[in-house]
XYZ file of C-alpha atoms in Angstrom:
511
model
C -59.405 11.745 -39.360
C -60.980 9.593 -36.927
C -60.273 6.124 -38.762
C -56.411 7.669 -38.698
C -56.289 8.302 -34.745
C -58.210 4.833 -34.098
C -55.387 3.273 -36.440
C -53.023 5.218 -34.661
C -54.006 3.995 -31.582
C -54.308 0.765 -32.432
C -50.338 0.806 -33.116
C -50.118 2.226 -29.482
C -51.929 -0.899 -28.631
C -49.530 -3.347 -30.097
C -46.650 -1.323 -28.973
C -48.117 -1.722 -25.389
C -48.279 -5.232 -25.635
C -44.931 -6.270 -26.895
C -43.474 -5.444 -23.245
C -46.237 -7.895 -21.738
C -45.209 -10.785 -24.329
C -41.389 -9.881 -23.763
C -42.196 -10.529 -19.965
C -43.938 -13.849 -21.033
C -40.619 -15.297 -23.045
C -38.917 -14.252 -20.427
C -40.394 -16.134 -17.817
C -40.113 -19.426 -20.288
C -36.564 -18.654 -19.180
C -37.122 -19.064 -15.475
C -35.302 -22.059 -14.810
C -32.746 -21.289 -17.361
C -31.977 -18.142 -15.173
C -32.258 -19.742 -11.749
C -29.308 -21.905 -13.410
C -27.197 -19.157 -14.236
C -27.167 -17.857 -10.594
C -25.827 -21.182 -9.151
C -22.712 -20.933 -7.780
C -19.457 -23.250 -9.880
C -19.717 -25.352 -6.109
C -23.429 -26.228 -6.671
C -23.570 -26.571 -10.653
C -20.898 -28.961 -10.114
C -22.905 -31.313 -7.088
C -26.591 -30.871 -9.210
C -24.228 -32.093 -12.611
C -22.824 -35.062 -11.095
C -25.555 -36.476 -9.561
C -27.962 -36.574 -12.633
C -25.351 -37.696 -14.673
C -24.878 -40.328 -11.950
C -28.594 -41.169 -12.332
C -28.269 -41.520 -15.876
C -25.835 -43.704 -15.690
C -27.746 -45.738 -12.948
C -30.820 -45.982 -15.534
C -28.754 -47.397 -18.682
C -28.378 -50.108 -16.149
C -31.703 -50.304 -14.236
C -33.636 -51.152 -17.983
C -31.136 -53.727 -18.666
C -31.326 -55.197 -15.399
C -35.120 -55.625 -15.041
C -35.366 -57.013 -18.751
C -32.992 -60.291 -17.622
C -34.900 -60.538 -14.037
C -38.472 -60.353 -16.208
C -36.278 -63.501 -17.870
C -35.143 -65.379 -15.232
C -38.520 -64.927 -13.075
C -40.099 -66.513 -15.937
C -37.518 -69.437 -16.256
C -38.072 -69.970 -12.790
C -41.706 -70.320 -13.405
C -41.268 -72.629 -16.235
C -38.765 -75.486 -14.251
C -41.389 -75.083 -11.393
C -43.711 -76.094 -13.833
C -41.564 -78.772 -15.369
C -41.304 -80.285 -11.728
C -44.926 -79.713 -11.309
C -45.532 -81.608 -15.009
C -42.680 -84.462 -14.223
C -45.005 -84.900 -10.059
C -47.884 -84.899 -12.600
C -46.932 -87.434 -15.228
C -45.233 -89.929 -12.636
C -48.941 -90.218 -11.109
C -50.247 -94.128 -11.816
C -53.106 -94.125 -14.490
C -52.447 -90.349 -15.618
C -55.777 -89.238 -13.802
C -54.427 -86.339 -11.489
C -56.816 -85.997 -8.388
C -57.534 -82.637 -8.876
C -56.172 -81.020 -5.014
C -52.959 -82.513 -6.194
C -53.094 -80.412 -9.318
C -54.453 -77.484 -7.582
C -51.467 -77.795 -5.295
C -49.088 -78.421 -8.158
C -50.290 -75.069 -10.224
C -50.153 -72.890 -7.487
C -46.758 -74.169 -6.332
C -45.453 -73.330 -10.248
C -47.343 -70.153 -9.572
C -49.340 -70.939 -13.699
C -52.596 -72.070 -14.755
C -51.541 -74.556 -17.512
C -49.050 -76.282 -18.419
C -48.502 -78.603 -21.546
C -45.274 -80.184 -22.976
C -43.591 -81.801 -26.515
C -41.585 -84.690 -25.545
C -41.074 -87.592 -27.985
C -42.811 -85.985 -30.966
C -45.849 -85.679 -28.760
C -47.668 -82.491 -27.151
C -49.695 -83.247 -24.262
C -51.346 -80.981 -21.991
C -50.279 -82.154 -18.499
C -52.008 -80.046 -16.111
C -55.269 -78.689 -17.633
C -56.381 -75.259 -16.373
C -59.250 -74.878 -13.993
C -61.624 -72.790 -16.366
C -60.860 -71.815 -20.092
C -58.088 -69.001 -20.610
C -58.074 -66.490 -22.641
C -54.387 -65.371 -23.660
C -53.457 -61.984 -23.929
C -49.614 -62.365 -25.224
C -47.081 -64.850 -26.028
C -43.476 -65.149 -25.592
C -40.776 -68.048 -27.162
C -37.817 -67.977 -24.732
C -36.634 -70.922 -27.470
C -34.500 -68.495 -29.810
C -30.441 -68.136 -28.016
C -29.312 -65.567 -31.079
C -25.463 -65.734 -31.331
C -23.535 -63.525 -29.392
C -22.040 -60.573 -31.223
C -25.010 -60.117 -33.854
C -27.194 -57.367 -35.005
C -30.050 -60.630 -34.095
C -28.800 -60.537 -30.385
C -29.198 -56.779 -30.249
C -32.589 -56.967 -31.443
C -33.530 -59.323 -28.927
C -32.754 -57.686 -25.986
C -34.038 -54.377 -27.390
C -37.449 -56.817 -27.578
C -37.020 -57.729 -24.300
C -36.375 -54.774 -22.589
C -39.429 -53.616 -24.587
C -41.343 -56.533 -22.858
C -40.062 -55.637 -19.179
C -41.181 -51.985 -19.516
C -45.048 -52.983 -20.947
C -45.143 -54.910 -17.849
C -44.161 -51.825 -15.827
C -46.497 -49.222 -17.549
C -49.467 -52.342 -17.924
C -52.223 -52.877 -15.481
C -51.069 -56.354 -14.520
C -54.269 -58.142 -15.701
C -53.002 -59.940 -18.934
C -52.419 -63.980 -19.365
C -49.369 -64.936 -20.637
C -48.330 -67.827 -22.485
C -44.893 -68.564 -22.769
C -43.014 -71.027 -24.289
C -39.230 -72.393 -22.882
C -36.839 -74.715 -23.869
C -36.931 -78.683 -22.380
C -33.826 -80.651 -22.338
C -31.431 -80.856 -25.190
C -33.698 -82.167 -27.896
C -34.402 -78.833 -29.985
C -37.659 -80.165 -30.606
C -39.225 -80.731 -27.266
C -40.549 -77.410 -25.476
C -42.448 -76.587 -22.263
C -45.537 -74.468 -22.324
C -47.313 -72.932 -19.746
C -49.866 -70.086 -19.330
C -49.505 -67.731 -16.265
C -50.622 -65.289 -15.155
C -48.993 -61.154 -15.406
C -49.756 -59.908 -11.884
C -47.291 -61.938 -9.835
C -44.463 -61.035 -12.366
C -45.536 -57.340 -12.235
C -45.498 -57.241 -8.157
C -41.847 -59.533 -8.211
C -40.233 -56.717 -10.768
C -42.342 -53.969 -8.785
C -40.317 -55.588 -5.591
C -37.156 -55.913 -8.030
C -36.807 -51.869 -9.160
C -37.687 -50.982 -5.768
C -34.349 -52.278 -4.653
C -32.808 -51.691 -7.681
C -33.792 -47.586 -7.066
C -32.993 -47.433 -3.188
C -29.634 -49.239 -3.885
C -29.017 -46.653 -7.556
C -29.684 -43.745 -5.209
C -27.305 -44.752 -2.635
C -25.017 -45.432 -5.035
C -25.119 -42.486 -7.112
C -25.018 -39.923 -3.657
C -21.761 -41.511 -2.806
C -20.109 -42.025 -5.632
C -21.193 -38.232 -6.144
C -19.943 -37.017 -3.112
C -16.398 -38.430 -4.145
C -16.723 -36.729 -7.534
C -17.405 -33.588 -6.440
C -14.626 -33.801 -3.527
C -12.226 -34.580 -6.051
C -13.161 -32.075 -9.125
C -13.809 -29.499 -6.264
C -10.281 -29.749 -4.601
C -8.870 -29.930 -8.294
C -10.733 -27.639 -10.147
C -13.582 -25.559 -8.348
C -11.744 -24.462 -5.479
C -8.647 -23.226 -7.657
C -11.123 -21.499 -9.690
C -12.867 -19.381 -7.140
C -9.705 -18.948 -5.385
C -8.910 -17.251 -8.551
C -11.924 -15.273 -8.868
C -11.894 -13.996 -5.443
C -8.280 -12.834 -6.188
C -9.754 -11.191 -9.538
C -12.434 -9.234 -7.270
C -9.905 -8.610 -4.212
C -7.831 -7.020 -7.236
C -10.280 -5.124 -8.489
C -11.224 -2.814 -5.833
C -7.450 -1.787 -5.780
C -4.827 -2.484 -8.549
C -2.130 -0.757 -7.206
C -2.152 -2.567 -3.806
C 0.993 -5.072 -4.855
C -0.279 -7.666 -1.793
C -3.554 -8.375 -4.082
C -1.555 -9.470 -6.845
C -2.536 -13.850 -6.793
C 0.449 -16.184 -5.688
C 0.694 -18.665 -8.093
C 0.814 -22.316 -6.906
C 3.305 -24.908 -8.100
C 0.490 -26.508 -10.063
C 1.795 -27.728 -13.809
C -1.465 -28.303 -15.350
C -3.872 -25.609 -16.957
C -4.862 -23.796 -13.364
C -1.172 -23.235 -12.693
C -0.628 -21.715 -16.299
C -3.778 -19.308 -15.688
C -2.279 -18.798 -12.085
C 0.992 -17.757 -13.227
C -0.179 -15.330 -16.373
C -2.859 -13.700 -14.034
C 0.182 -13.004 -11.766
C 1.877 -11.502 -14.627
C -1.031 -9.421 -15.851
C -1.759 -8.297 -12.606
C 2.053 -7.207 -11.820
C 2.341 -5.376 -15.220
C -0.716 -3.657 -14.600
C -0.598 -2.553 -11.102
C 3.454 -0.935 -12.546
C 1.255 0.538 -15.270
C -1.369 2.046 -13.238
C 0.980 3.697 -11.006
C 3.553 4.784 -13.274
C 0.341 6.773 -15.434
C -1.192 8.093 -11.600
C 2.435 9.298 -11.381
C 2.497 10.884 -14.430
C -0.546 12.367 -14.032
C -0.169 13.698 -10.943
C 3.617 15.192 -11.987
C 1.378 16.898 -15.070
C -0.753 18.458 -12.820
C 2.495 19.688 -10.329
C 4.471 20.780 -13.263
C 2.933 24.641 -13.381
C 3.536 25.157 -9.729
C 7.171 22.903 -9.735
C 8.163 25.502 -12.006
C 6.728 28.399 -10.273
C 8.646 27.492 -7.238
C 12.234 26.258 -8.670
C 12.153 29.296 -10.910
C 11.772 31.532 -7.489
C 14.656 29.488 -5.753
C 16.804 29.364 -8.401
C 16.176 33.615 -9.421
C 17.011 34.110 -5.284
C 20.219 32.761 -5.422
C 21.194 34.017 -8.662
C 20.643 37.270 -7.259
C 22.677 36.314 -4.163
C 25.745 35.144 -6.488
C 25.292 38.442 -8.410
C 25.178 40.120 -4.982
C 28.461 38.213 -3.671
C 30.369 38.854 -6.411
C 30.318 42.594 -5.728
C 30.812 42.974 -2.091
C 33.590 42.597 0.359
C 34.399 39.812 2.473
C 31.921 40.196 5.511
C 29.036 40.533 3.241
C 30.072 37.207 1.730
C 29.886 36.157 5.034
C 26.931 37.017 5.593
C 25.015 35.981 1.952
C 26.479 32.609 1.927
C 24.494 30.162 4.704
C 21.163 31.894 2.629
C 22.654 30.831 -0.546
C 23.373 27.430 0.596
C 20.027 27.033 1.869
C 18.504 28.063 -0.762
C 20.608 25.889 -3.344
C 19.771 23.034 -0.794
C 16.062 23.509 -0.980
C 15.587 23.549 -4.243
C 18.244 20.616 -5.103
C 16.166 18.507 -2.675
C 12.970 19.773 -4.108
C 14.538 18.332 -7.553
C 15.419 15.283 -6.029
C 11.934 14.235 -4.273
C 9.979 15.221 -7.571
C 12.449 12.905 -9.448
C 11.845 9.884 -7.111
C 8.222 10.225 -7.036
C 8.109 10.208 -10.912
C 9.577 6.820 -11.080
C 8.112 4.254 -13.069
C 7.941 1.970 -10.546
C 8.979 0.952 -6.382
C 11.473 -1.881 -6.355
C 9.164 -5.015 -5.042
C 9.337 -5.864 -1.561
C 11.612 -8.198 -0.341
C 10.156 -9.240 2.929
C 12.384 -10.382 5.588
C 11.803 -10.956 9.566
C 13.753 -7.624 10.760
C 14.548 -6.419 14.436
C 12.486 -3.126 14.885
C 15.139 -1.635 17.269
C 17.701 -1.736 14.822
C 15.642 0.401 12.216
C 14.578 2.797 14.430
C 17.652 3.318 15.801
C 18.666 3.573 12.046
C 16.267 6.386 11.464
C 17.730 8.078 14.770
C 21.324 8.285 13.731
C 20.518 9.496 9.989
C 17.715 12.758 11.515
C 20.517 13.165 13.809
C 18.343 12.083 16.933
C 18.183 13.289 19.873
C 19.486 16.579 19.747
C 20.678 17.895 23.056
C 18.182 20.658 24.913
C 16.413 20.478 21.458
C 14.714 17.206 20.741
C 14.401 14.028 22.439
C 14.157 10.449 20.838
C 12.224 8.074 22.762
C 11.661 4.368 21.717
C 9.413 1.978 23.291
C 9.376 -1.286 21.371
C 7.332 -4.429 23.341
C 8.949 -6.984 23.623
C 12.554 -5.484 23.101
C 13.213 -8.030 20.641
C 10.041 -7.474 18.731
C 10.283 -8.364 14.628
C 8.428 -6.848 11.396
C 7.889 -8.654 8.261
C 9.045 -5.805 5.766
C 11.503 -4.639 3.446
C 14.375 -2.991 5.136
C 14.892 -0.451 2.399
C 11.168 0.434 2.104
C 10.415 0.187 5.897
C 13.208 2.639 6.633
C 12.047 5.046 3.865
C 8.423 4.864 5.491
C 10.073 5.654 9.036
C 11.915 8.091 7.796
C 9.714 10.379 5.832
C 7.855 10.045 9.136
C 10.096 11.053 11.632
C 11.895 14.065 9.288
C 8.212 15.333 9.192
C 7.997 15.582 13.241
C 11.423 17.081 13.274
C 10.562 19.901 10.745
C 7.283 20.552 12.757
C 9.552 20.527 15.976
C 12.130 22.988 14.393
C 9.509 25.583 12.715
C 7.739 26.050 16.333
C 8.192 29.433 16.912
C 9.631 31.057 20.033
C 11.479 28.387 22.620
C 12.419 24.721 20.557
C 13.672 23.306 23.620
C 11.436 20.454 24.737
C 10.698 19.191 21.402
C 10.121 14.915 21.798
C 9.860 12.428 18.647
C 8.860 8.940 20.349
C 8.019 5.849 18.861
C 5.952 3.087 20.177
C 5.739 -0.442 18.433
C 4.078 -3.965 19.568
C 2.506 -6.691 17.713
C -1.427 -6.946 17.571
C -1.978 -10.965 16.538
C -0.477 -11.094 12.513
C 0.432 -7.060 12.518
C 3.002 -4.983 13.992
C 2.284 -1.747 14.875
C 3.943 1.262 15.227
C 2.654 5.159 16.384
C 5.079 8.252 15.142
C 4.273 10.756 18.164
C 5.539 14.072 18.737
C 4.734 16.947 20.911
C 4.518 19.518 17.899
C 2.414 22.142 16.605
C 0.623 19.469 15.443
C -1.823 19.289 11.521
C -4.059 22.273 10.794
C -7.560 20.568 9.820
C -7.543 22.152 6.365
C -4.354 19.808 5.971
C -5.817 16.649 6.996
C -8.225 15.970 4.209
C -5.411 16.027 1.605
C -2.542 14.589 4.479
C -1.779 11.811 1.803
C -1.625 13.055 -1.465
C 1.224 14.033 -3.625
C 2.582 17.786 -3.657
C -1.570 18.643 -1.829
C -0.174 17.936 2.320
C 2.979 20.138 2.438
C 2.390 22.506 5.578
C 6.053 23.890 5.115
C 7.515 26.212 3.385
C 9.559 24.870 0.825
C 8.253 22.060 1.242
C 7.135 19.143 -1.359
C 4.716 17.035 0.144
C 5.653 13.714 -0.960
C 7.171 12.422 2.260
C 3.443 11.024 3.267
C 2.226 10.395 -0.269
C 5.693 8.113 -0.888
C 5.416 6.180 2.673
C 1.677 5.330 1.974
C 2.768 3.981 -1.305
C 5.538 1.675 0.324
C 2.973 0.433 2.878
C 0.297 -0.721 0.893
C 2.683 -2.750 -1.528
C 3.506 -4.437 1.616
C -0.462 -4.469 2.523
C 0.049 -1.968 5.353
C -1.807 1.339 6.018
C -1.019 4.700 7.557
C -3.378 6.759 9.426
C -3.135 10.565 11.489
C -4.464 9.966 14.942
C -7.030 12.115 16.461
C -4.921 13.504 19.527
C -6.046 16.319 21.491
C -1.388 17.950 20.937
C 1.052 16.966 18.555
C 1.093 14.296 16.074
C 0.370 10.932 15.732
C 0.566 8.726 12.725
C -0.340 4.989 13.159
C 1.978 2.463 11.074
C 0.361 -1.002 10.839
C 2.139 -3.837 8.433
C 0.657 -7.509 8.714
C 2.655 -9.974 8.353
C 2.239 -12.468 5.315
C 0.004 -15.312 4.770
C 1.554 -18.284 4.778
C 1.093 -19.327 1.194
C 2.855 -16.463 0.045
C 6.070 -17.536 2.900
């Protein structure tokens, strides 16, 4: 028993630890991670300039191999001047300051020659050297060959020893002397100066490669960021803006007049997005008729039964009580025709689009007067105050009306059901613009919203306060509004009514 629990634990153990080790890989992953939360903006600058310093190193190791080559041809015609000063001296016997002077100027410690089938050391060294490498800048492989390649993969070899070397070696290197293949110079030098002159070299080489590469950066990422990176999260913001609300019709993207991939992904995203945000509400539509259907019923089946009855009623009595039965009749046919009708429109598959257009607000309000029969004398006044008097909405006329009207017939229902004296009932409307919007406030002097209203004031066949009524005014007009990217809101007033109407006007890309 007690080797089986120690066993046991020691599976606990290992269990335990697989967490820790998980943690461990994980954290091999750190920069990999720290990556993937880089913005496109910032991937895109970090991309271009190591790829620009790339590029600037495939031609920094080139370019110090051929300086290595022509530092050291300079040194060998330095020392062919210093061996020509040396050999035009009278006897041959160099005084030895003049050769001093001569090897320093050549910046070697020997130098010898072949000319005329003979090799003759013409400027001795000062002390016996002990040479570390040699080089034969003699060999001029043909241009084009897998020989030349090889070559300057040698010498770029040779440049970088010098680089990663401690300077210290002697060098012997042989060159080329006239046009005779057979005669060559030779000197013996030594590595330090060449190190410090290609030191000097990369130096300038890197300050001018970084200078380079920043700019020429810079300009890359201008360009693929107004091409490509700014389309994209324009995009991407449009996909999150969308997001939060699919049914609002002024989140669906405007495509641009782009023809190359980002307009094609424009255009299809504007697509997608239209189809779905008709899909969405055409199925909250339908859902919310399913729901309605039990108590649509209910209620058309009572309207309908009332003026059978009536009918029945009529059909059996004399002419006064005809009189009398009929305006109930008619009501009641009318009330439950337009409760037919509203249901109907609301169960639509989909709102006709907005077309936008610069309209005079006057002229729609005084629209929605003359169809709610507004005013009505010693009943209901109609007041409009509209700043400046020629004040304009960006809106569909057909929707904006619809919105204003639903409005208004609400405040003259709550005007009309006030019981005891009507007279004194007042509808007024009050618009002005507030920077890109254009506002509008729906005030009357009614009853006013009972609080147990207000929480569902905007949803389908849940805000009717009237009997009979079918509570889609509101629900329809908030609809309207927000394909247009416009709200509606009840004011807290301390009488009556307000609702707040604000539509902004569009952005200019969309114009």
């Amino acid at each position: 028993m007690q080797r089986h629990a120690s066993h046991s634990d020691d599976e606990n153990v290992g269990e335990e630890l697989s967490p820790a080790r998980i943690a461990i890989q994980n954290g091999l992953t750190a920069p990999k991670q720290a990556w993937l939360k880089l913005g496109l903006p910032m991937k895109l600058l970090v991309l271009t300039v190591i790829f620009v310093m790339l590029a600037e190193v495939l031609i920094f190791v080139p370019s110090v191999a051929n300086f290595r080559v022509n530092w050291i041809n300079d040194r060998l015609m330095a020392a062919h001047l210093a061996a020509l000063a040396a050999d035009a001296v009278p006897g041959g016997n160099i005084p030895p300051p003049l050769r001093e002077e001569l090897l320093t100027t050549a910046e070697v410690q020997a130098v010898a020659w072949r000319r005329d089938g003979r090799r003759r050391l013409v400027l001795p060294p000062r002390a016996p050297l002990a040479v570390d490498a040699h080089f034969d800048l003699r060999s001029r492989p043909e241009l084009g060959t897998s020989h030349e390649i090889l070559v300057r993969l040698g010498l770029i070899g040779d440049a970088l020893r010098v680089f990663v070397g401690s300077g210290q070696r002697t060098l012997r290197v042989i060159g080329p002397l006239g046009n005779n293949a057979d005669d060559f110079i030779e000197v013996v030098m030594p590595e330090k100066p060449l190190r410090a002159a290609m030191y000097r070299f990369g130096l300038n080489i890197l300050g001018l490669s970084i200078i380079i590469s920043f700019v020429t950066a810079a300009m890359v990422y201008i360009a693929l960021s107004r091409l490509l990176v700014q389309p994209m999260m324009r995009i991407s913001r449009n996909l999150v803006r969308f997001s939060e609300n699919p049914e609002d019709q002024s989140r669906i993207i405007v495509a641009s007049e782009r023809n190359d991939e980002i307009g094609t992904v424009e255009r299809e995203l504007a697509d997608m997005q239209q189809q779905l945000t008709q899909l969405l509400r055409q199925k909250n539509r339908l859902a919310q008729l399913g729901l309605a259907v039990s108590k649509i019923n209910h209620d058309l089946r009572n309207m309908l039964a009332n003026a059978q009855l009536i009918s029945d009623r009529l059909s059996a009595l004399p002419d006064p009580t005809v009189q009398r039965f009929a305006p109930k009749l008619i009501a009641s046919l009318d009330r439950a025709i337009n409760f037919c009708n509203d249901t109907l429109r609301f169960g639509r598959a989909q709102e006709a689009v907005p077309r936008r257009e610069l309209l005079l607000v006057k002229s729609i309000l005084s629209e929605v007067g003359d169809s709610l029969l507004l005013p009505r004398e010693n009943c209901i006044a109609w007041e409009m105050s509209i700043t400046p008097a020629t004040l304009r909405i960006d809106a569909d006329r057909e929707h904006l009306y619809r919105v204003l009207s639903n409005v208004c017939r609400n405040a003259v229902q709550a005007l009309e059901s006030t019981e005891g004296d009507r007279s004194g009932g007042r509808i007024s409307v009050k618009a002005w613009r507030d920077g890109r919007k254009v506002v509008l406030d729906v005030e009357d002097n009614g009853p006013g919203i009972p609080p147990r209203v207000r929480e569902t004031l905007f949803q389908a066949f849940r805000s009717s306060q009237r009997v009979g009524g079918s509570g889609l005014g509101l629900s329809i007009a908030t609809e309207l509004l927000a394909s247009h990217g416009g709200t509606i809101r009840l004011l807290e007033t301390e009488s009556g009514t307000t609702f707040r109407i604000e539509i902004p006007d569009r952005s200019p890309h969309e114009l």
